[in-house]
Amino acid sequence: MLLHIPQVLAGEALARAQALLARATWADGRATAGAQAAAVKNNQQIAAGSAELPELQSIVLAALERHPVFFSAALPKRVLPPLFNRYGGSANAYGAHVDQAIRYHPDGQQRVRTDVSCTLFLADPADYDGGELVIQDTFGSPRIKLPAGDLVLYPATSVHRVEPVTRGFRLASFFWIESLVRGDEQRRLLHEMDMALMRLRTRHGESDEAVALTGTYHNLLRLWADT
Ligand code: NI
């Protein structure tokens, strides 16, 4: 499932994140890539230990926590701390790669399976050319370039790339989620059912049928979730 979630960050929180990004120190992005990805990765990231990183991470995590559509689609068990990247100048692209299946949490205590990948766009698309996130899927390769504050969520299993940025700078946050539900197909079914139930209640209010279907949703989640 590939899902565009608009305005995960907006207003003051977005402006604050952009101000922090403007004064952050950037380092070679290859530091966090596995061997295959490092060979095609040419961008910059905010280095671990950078002064701006903790506040940026808490801005993004707070936005995710209050977002019901994100929760419904990702069913997060663990969210790796968001990272931040910049494409532009001579460090401006990331060739086709797959994300590592297992990543170490920076606390050093736990391994996290990457089921879901997210990119949160943080620069105005008018400020840069190129920089589309291209996700190869069985039904095509969508080219994704979103307004600042919008997020795209996609299965971490997919081959993807970032096209060269030929003007300006593309800024984004990216992170992975270990989901309560390992399979993309099951997550998609649960999300579709959850959203349909929300619309059903908006249109008709509470009903015996809505309650019964909510029970089915939870029983499927119970069947498929690992807590
Ligand atoms: Ni990637």
Tab-separated table of C-alpha atoms and ligand atoms in Angstrom:
chain	number	residue	atom	x	y	z
A	1	MET	CA	0.000	0.000	0.000
A	2	LEU	CA	1.255	3.403	-0.989
A	3	LEU	CA	-0.502	6.153	0.921
A	4	HIS	CA	-0.239	9.933	0.730
A	5	ILE	CA	-1.123	11.588	4.047
A	6	PRO	CA	-1.472	15.382	3.641
A	7	GLN	CA	-0.415	17.942	6.245
A	8	VAL	CA	1.131	15.692	8.849
A	9	LEU	CA	3.133	18.788	9.728
A	10	ALA	CA	1.661	22.269	9.255
A	11	GLY	CA	1.712	25.779	10.660
A	12	GLU	CA	4.097	26.513	13.504
A	13	ALA	CA	5.472	22.979	13.781
A	14	LEU	CA	6.409	22.934	10.082
A	15	ALA	CA	7.961	26.417	10.286
A	16	ARG	CA	9.974	25.401	13.364
A	17	ALA	CA	11.226	22.219	11.638
A	18	GLN	CA	12.248	24.238	8.571
A	19	ALA	CA	14.110	26.774	10.752
A	20	LEU	CA	16.022	23.961	12.484
A	21	LEU	CA	16.879	22.368	9.124
A	22	ALA	CA	18.186	25.707	7.827
A	23	ARG	CA	20.842	25.899	10.538
A	24	ALA	CA	21.673	22.188	10.901
A	25	THR	CA	25.063	20.722	10.029
A	26	TRP	CA	24.963	18.168	7.232
A	27	ALA	CA	27.129	15.077	6.812
A	28	ASP	CA	27.541	12.330	4.198
A	29	GLY	CA	24.360	10.242	4.035
A	30	ARG	CA	26.223	6.983	3.467
A	31	ALA	CA	26.751	6.632	7.235
A	32	THR	CA	23.342	4.979	7.711
A	33	ALA	CA	23.169	2.870	4.523
A	34	GLY	CA	23.924	-0.813	4.006
A	35	ALA	CA	26.512	-1.891	1.422
A	36	GLN	CA	24.212	-2.085	-1.649
A	37	ALA	CA	22.484	1.201	-0.851
A	38	ALA	CA	25.734	3.022	0.016
A	39	ALA	CA	27.045	2.339	-3.490
A	40	VAL	CA	24.220	4.395	-5.050
A	41	LYS	CA	23.539	6.867	-2.238
A	42	ASN	CA	24.698	10.449	-2.728
A	43	ASN	CA	22.974	12.814	-0.322
A	44	GLN	CA	23.477	14.449	3.028
A	45	GLN	CA	21.931	13.844	6.435
A	46	ILE	CA	21.912	15.554	9.775
A	47	ALA	CA	24.647	13.788	11.714
A	48	ALA	CA	23.863	11.836	14.886
A	49	GLY	CA	24.736	14.063	17.833
A	50	SER	CA	23.827	17.245	15.955
A	51	ALA	CA	22.240	19.898	18.220
A	52	GLU	CA	19.103	20.270	16.067
A	53	LEU	CA	18.319	16.562	15.758
A	54	PRO	CA	16.468	15.824	19.045
A	55	GLU	CA	13.965	18.675	18.595
A	56	LEU	CA	13.401	17.793	14.940
A	57	GLN	CA	12.765	14.171	15.894
A	58	SER	CA	10.301	15.103	18.616
A	59	ILE	CA	8.401	17.448	16.262
A	60	VAL	CA	7.909	14.600	13.764
A	61	LEU	CA	7.098	11.933	16.364
A	62	ALA	CA	4.548	14.210	18.078
A	63	ALA	CA	2.847	14.843	14.731
A	64	LEU	CA	2.654	11.101	14.016
A	65	GLU	CA	1.242	10.319	17.445
A	66	ARG	CA	-1.758	12.567	16.947
A	67	HIS	CA	-2.475	11.398	13.403
A	68	PRO	CA	-5.246	8.755	13.189
A	69	VAL	CA	-4.716	7.966	9.482
A	70	PHE	CA	-1.005	7.334	10.025
A	71	PHE	CA	-1.801	5.047	12.954
A	72	SER	CA	-4.459	3.160	10.994
A	73	ALA	CA	-2.178	2.631	7.982
A	74	ALA	CA	1.082	1.788	9.767
A	75	LEU	CA	-0.231	0.075	12.913
A	76	PRO	CA	3.090	0.946	14.527
A	77	LYS	CA	4.760	-1.335	17.018
A	78	ARG	CA	8.061	0.541	17.004
A	79	VAL	CA	9.012	3.688	15.128
A	80	LEU	CA	12.713	4.252	14.519
A	81	PRO	CA	13.793	7.823	15.364
A	82	PRO	CA	13.243	9.967	12.249
A	83	LEU	CA	16.311	10.994	10.245
A	84	PHE	CA	16.625	14.019	7.986
A	85	ASN	CA	18.193	14.313	4.567
A	86	ARG	CA	19.063	16.923	2.003
A	87	TYR	CA	19.547	16.545	-1.740
A	88	GLY	CA	21.176	19.288	-3.800
A	89	GLY	CA	24.451	20.558	-5.195
A	90	SER	CA	26.864	17.692	-5.813
A	91	ALA	CA	25.086	15.371	-3.301
A	92	ASN	CA	21.785	15.217	-5.109
A	93	ALA	CA	20.449	11.678	-5.787
A	94	TYR	CA	19.914	8.177	-4.469
A	95	GLY	CA	19.900	5.342	-7.005
A	96	ALA	CA	17.641	2.271	-6.942
A	97	HIS	CA	17.948	0.377	-3.681
A	98	VAL	CA	16.060	-1.548	-1.033
A	99	ASP	CA	16.092	-0.568	2.616
A	100	GLN	CA	17.684	-2.958	5.073
A	101	ALA	CA	15.180	-5.403	6.604
A	102	ILE	CA	16.553	-5.035	10.127
A	103	ARG	CA	17.936	-1.872	11.672
A	104	TYR	CA	19.408	-1.262	15.086
A	105	HIS	CA	17.614	1.249	17.249
A	106	PRO	CA	20.087	3.994	18.229
A	107	ASP	CA	19.550	3.078	21.898
A	108	GLY	CA	21.533	-0.077	21.061
A	109	GLN	CA	19.034	-2.292	22.881
A	110	GLN	CA	16.731	-3.456	20.131
A	111	ARG	CA	16.581	-4.583	16.547
A	112	VAL	CA	13.698	-3.244	14.507
A	113	ARG	CA	12.193	-4.943	11.452
A	114	THR	CA	11.444	-2.353	8.796
A	115	ASP	CA	7.944	-3.107	7.481
A	116	VAL	CA	6.885	0.404	6.474
A	117	SER	CA	8.992	3.251	5.053
A	118	CYS	CA	7.952	6.888	5.339
A	119	THR	CA	9.155	10.090	3.719
A	120	LEU	CA	7.907	13.392	5.123
A	121	PHE	CA	8.586	16.177	2.620
A	122	LEU	CA	9.849	19.371	4.255
A	123	ALA	CA	10.778	21.729	1.381
A	124	ASP	CA	8.361	23.626	-0.827
A	125	PRO	CA	8.316	21.806	-4.221
A	126	ALA	CA	8.620	25.211	-5.941
A	127	ASP	CA	12.056	25.634	-4.353
A	128	TYR	CA	13.710	22.700	-6.135
A	129	ASP	CA	13.670	20.754	-9.400
A	130	GLY	CA	13.827	16.959	-9.526
A	131	GLY	CA	14.003	14.989	-6.302
A	132	GLU	CA	10.992	12.752	-7.031
A	133	LEU	CA	10.770	9.615	-4.920
A	134	VAL	CA	10.174	6.795	-7.429
A	135	ILE	CA	8.778	3.605	-5.951
A	136	GLN	CA	8.843	0.529	-8.186
A	137	ASP	CA	5.665	-1.435	-7.813
A	138	THR	CA	4.007	-4.236	-9.749
A	139	PHE	CA	1.455	-1.768	-11.131
A	140	GLY	CA	3.921	0.980	-12.092
A	141	SER	CA	6.475	3.358	-10.652
A	142	PRO	CA	4.768	6.414	-9.159
A	143	ARG	CA	6.897	9.576	-8.996
A	144	ILE	CA	6.217	11.274	-5.707
A	145	LYS	CA	6.909	14.900	-4.886
A	146	LEU	CA	4.704	16.369	-2.200
A	147	PRO	CA	4.041	19.726	-0.538
A	148	ALA	CA	6.039	20.524	2.606
A	149	GLY	CA	4.435	18.757	5.554
A	150	ASP	CA	2.936	15.872	3.533
A	151	LEU	CA	3.972	12.278	4.089
A	152	VAL	CA	4.125	9.208	1.892
A	153	LEU	CA	3.969	5.781	3.470
A	154	TYR	CA	4.979	2.694	1.455
A	155	PRO	CA	6.072	-0.893	2.011
A	156	ALA	CA	9.755	-1.119	2.945
A	157	THR	CA	9.989	-4.153	0.670
A	158	SER	CA	9.969	-2.048	-2.507
A	159	VAL	CA	12.895	-0.955	-4.690
A	160	HIS	CA	12.943	2.858	-4.774
A	161	ARG	CA	15.146	5.792	-5.695
A	162	VAL	CA	15.349	9.581	-5.475
A	163	GLU	CA	15.837	11.387	-8.778
A	164	PRO	CA	18.659	13.951	-9.090
A	165	VAL	CA	17.882	17.419	-7.731
A	166	THR	CA	19.004	19.904	-10.381
A	167	ARG	CA	18.046	23.172	-8.643
A	168	GLY	CA	17.683	24.101	-4.977
A	169	PHE	CA	17.505	21.663	-2.081
A	170	ARG	CA	15.073	18.882	-1.293
A	171	LEU	CA	14.665	18.453	2.462
A	172	ALA	CA	12.850	15.533	4.031
A	173	SER	CA	12.512	13.360	7.065
A	174	PHE	CA	12.577	9.609	6.570
A	175	PHE	CA	12.000	6.760	8.977
A	176	TRP	CA	10.892	3.164	9.306
A	177	ILE	CA	8.245	1.407	11.285
A	178	GLU	CA	7.979	-2.102	12.571
A	179	SER	CA	4.267	-2.752	12.301
A	180	LEU	CA	2.082	-4.851	14.573
A	181	VAL	CA	1.060	-6.505	11.279
A	182	ARG	CA	3.991	-7.778	9.226
A	183	GLY	CA	2.269	-8.199	5.846
A	184	ASP	CA	1.477	-5.268	3.581
A	185	GLU	CA	-1.658	-6.972	2.227
A	186	GLN	CA	-3.115	-7.484	5.700
A	187	ARG	CA	-2.267	-3.907	6.717
A	188	ARG	CA	-3.975	-2.595	3.593
A	189	LEU	CA	-7.167	-4.600	4.240
A	190	LEU	CA	-7.291	-3.403	7.849
A	191	HIS	CA	-6.714	0.208	6.835
A	192	GLU	CA	-9.404	0.114	4.137
A	193	MET	CA	-11.872	-1.418	6.566
A	194	ASP	CA	-11.008	1.113	9.276
A	195	MET	CA	-11.479	4.069	6.914
A	196	ALA	CA	-14.765	2.647	5.558
A	197	LEU	CA	-16.040	2.211	9.121
A	198	MET	CA	-15.133	5.822	9.906
A	199	ARG	CA	-17.109	7.032	6.870
A	200	LEU	CA	-20.010	4.700	7.697
A	201	ARG	CA	-20.281	6.221	11.176
A	202	THR	CA	-20.002	9.757	9.779
A	203	ARG	CA	-22.877	9.073	7.365
A	204	HIS	CA	-25.232	6.919	9.452
A	205	GLY	CA	-24.088	7.283	13.065
A	206	GLU	CA	-23.765	4.222	15.269
A	207	SER	CA	-25.597	1.080	14.150
A	208	ASP	CA	-25.632	-2.636	14.965
A	209	GLU	CA	-23.910	-3.255	11.626
A	210	ALA	CA	-21.117	-0.774	12.357
A	211	VAL	CA	-20.547	-2.403	15.731
A	212	ALA	CA	-20.453	-5.864	14.146
A	213	LEU	CA	-17.965	-4.762	11.472
A	214	THR	CA	-15.829	-3.056	14.112
A	215	GLY	CA	-15.753	-6.424	15.858
A	216	THR	CA	-14.598	-8.060	12.632
A	217	TYR	CA	-11.857	-5.422	12.275
A	218	HIS	CA	-10.555	-6.117	15.761
A	219	ASN	CA	-10.778	-9.867	15.310
A	220	LEU	CA	-8.721	-9.664	12.111
A	221	LEU	CA	-6.212	-7.447	13.918
A	222	ARG	CA	-6.115	-9.993	16.740
A	223	LEU	CA	-5.483	-12.752	14.212
A	224	TRP	CA	-2.669	-10.941	12.420
A	225	ALA	CA	-0.981	-8.748	15.045
A	226	ASP	CA	2.197	-9.562	16.942
A	227	THR	CA	2.503	-7.315	19.966
B	1	NI	NI	15.555	3.949	0.890
